[in-house]
Tab-separated table of C-alpha atoms in Angstrom:
chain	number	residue	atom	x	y	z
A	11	UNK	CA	0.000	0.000	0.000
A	12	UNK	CA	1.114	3.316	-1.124
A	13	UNK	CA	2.340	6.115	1.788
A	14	UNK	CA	-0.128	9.022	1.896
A	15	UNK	CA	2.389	11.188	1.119
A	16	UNK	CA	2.979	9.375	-2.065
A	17	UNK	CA	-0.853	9.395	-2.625
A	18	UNK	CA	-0.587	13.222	-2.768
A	19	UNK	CA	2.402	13.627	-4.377
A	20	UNK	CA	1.177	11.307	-7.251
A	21	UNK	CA	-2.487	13.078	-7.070
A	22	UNK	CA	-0.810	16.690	-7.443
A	23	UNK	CA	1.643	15.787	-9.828
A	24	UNK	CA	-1.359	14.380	-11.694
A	25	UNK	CA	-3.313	17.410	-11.571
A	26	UNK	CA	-0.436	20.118	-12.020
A	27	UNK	CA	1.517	18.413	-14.474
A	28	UNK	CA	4.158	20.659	-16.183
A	29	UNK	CA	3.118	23.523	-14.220
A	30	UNK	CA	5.526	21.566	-11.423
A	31	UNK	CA	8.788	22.975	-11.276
A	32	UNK	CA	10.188	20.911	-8.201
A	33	UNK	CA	8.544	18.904	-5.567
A	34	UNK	CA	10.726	17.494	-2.705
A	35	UNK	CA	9.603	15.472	0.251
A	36	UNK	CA	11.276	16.282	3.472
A	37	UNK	CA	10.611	15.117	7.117
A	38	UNK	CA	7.357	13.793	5.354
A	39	UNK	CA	6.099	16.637	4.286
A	40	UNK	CA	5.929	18.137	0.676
A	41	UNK	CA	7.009	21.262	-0.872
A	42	UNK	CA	6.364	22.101	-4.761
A	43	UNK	CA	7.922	24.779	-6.513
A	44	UNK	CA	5.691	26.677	-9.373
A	45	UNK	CA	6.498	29.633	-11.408
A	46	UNK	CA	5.211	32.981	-11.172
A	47	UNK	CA	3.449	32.925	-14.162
A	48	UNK	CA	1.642	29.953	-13.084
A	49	UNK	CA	0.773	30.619	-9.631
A	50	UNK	CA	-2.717	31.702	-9.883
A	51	UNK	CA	-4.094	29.263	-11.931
A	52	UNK	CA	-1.943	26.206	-10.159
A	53	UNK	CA	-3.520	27.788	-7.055
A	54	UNK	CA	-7.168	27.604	-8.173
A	55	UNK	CA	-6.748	23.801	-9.456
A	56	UNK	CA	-4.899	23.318	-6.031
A	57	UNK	CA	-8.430	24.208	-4.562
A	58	UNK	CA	-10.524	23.430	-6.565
A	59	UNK	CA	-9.941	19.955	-7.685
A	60	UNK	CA	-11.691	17.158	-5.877
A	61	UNK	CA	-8.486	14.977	-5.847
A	62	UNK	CA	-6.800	17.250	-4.093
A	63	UNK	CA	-9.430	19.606	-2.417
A	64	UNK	CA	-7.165	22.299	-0.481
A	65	UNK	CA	-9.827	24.129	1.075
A	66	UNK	CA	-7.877	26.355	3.400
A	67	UNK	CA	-4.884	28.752	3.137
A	68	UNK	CA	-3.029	27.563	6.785
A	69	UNK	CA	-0.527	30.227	5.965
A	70	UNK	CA	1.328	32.503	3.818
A	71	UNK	CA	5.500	32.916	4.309
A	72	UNK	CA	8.007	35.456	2.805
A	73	UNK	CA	11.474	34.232	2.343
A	74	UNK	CA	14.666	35.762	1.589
A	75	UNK	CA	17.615	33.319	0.203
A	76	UNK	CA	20.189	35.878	0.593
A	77	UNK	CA	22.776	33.800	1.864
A	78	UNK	CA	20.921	30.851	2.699
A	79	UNK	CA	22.832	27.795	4.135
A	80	UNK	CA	25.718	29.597	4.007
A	81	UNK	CA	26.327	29.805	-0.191
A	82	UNK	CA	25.436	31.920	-2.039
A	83	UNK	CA	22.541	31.994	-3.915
A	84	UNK	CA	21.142	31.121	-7.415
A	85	UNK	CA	18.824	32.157	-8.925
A	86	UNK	CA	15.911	34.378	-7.554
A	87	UNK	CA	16.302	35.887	-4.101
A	88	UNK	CA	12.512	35.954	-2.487
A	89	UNK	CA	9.790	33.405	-2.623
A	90	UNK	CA	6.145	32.859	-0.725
A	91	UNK	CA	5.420	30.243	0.451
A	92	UNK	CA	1.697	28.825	0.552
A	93	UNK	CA	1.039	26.105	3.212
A	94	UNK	CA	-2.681	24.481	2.208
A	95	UNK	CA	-4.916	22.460	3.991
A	96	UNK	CA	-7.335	19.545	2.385
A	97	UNK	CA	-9.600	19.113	5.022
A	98	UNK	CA	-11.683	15.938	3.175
A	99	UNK	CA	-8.228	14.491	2.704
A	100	UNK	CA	-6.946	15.165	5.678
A	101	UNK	CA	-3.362	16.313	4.452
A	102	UNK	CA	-1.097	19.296	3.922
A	103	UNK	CA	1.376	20.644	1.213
A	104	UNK	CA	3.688	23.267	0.590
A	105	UNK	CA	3.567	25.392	-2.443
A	106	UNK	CA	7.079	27.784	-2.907
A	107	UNK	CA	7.243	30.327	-5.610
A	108	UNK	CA	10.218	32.538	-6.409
A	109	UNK	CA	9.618	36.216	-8.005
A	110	UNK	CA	11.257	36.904	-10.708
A	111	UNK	CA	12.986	40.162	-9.879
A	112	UNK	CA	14.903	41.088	-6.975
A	113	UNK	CA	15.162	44.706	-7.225
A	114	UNK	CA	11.108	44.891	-6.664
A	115	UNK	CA	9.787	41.164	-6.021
A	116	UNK	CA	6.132	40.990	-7.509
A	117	UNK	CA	3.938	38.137	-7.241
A	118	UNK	CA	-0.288	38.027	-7.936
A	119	UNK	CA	-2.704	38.046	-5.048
A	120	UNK	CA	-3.990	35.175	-3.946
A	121	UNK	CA	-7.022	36.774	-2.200
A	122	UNK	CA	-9.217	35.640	-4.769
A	123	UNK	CA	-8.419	32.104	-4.226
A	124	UNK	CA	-8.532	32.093	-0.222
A	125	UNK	CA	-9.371	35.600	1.533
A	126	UNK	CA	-7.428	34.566	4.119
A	127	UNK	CA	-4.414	35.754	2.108
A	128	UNK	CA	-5.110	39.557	2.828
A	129	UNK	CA	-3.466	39.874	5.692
A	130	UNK	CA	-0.767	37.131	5.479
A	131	UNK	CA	-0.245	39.346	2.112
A	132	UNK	CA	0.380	42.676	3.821
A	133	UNK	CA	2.947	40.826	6.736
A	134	UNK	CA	5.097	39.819	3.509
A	135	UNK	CA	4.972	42.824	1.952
A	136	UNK	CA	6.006	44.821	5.229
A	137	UNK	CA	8.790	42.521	6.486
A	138	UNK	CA	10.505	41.642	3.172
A	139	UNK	CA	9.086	44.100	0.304
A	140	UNK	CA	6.739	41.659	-2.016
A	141	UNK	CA	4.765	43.100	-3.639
A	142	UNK	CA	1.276	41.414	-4.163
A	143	UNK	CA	-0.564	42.747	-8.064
A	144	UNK	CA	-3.933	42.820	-7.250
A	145	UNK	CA	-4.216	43.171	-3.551
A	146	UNK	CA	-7.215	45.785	-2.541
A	147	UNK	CA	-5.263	47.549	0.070
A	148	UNK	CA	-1.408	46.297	0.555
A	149	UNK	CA	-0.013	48.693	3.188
A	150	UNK	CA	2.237	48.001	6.547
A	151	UNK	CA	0.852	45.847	8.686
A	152	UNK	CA	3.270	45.285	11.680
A	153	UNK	CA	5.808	48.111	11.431
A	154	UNK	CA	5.380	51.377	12.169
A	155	UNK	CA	4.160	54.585	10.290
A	156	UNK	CA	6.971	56.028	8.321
A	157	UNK	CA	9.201	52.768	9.024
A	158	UNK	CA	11.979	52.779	6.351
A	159	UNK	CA	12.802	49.795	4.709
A	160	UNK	CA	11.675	45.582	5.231
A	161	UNK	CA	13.069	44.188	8.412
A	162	UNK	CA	13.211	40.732	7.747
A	163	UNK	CA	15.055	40.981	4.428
A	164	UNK	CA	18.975	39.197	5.183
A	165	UNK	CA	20.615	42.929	4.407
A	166	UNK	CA	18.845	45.013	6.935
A	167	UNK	CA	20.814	46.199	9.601
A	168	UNK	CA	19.727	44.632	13.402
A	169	UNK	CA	19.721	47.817	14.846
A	170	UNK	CA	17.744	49.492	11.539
A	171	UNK	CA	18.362	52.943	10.116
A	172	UNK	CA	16.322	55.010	12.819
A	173	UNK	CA	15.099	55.343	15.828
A	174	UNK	CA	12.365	57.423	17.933
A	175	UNK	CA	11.695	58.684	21.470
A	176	UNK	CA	9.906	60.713	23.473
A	177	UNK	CA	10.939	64.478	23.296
A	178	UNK	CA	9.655	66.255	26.281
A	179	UNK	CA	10.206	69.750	25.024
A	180	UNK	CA	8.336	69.073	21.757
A	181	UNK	CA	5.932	67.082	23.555
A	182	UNK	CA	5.773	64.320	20.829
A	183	UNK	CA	7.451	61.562	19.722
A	184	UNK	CA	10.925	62.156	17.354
A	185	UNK	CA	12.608	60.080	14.752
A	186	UNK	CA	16.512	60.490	14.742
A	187	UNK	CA	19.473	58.413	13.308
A	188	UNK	CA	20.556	55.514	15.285
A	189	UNK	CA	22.606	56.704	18.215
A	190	UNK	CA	23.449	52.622	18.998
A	191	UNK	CA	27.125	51.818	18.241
A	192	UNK	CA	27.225	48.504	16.103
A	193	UNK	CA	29.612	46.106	17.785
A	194	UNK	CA	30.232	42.289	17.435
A	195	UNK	CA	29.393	40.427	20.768
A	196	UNK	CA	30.847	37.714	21.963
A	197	UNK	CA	29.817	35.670	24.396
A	198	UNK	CA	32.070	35.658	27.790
A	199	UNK	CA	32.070	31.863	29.686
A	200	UNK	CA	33.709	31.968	32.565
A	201	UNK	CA	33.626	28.402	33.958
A	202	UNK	CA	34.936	26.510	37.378
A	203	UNK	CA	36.941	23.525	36.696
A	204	UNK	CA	35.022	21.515	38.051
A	205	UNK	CA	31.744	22.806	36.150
A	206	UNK	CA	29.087	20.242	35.218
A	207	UNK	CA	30.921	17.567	37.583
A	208	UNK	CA	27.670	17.586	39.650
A	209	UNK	CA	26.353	14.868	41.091
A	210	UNK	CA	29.383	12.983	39.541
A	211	UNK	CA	30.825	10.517	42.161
């Protein structure tokens, strides 16, 4: 008898066909990869296709490969990725797709497919910069107003490019430049010899 995850894998492969760029099983789950130009209507036959039945949008991810695993990167350098839930089946895939450009990463809404993607949407768009064609109202979501820049994206600085405080004179609150000194830390142990020897006869 065939492993469920095989069951799906054959059953999307089936119903996506060429539109499959890469699927890889890992830790039992599955992740496909589909290009941009695709994604919409590999979406729609992702939910709409009683094989396969993915009802729900669990969750929506920005990712940056800048750097990722330690080598440098080929190939695009942000993806979203789409974790779906079949409820009828009872399982769950992965669906990654890259954007073609890195200078301004574009990829279509999915809010026509699953609502739920509105606000998952506008989390991307503020932490890494994607940009979603066809979303109703993609603004900031999590950062704050005026924020410069996408904090999650590998080249933004930890301690970012501003920061704001309470001016008592002006009686508001002020943006200025960073006044934090960057600075590599490294961690100090300081250890007794006989450290982690308890209980040891």
């Amino acid at each position: 008898m065939p492993d469920r995850i095989d069951v799906l894998k054959d059953a999307l492969h089936a119903a996506l066909g060429d539109r499959i760029r890469a699927s890889v099983v890992d830790r039992g789950e599955l992740t496909l990869e589909v290009a941009p130009a695709d994604l919409v209507a590999a979406m729609k036959v992702v939910r709409d296709d009683p094989a396969l039945a993915f009802s729900t949008l669990i969750d929506l991810i920005g990712m940056d490969y800048e750097g990722f695993a330690d080598a440098p990167r080929e190939g695009p350098r942000y993806a979203v990725v789409y974790n779906v839930l079949s409820i009828v089946h009872n399982w769950r895939a992965r669906v990654k797709c890259f954007a073609a450009d890195d200078q301004l990463p574009v990829l279509e809404s999915m809010i026509d497919v699953w609502p739920a993607a509105n606000w998952f949407e506008r989390e991307a768009f503020d932490l890494y910069g994607i940009v979603f064609r066809g979303h109703p109202d993609l603004r900031r979501i999590l950062t704050d107003y005026g924020f410069v820049g996408h904090p999650f994206r590998k080249d933004f600085p930890i301690s970012g490019y501003v920061e704001m405080r309470y001016d008592a004179e002006q009686r508001r609150v002020v943006y200025q430049p960073v006044t934090i000194e960057p600075r590599e830390i490294v961690p100090r142990v300081i250890r007794e010899d006989s450290y982690g020897d308890a209980g040891k006869t």
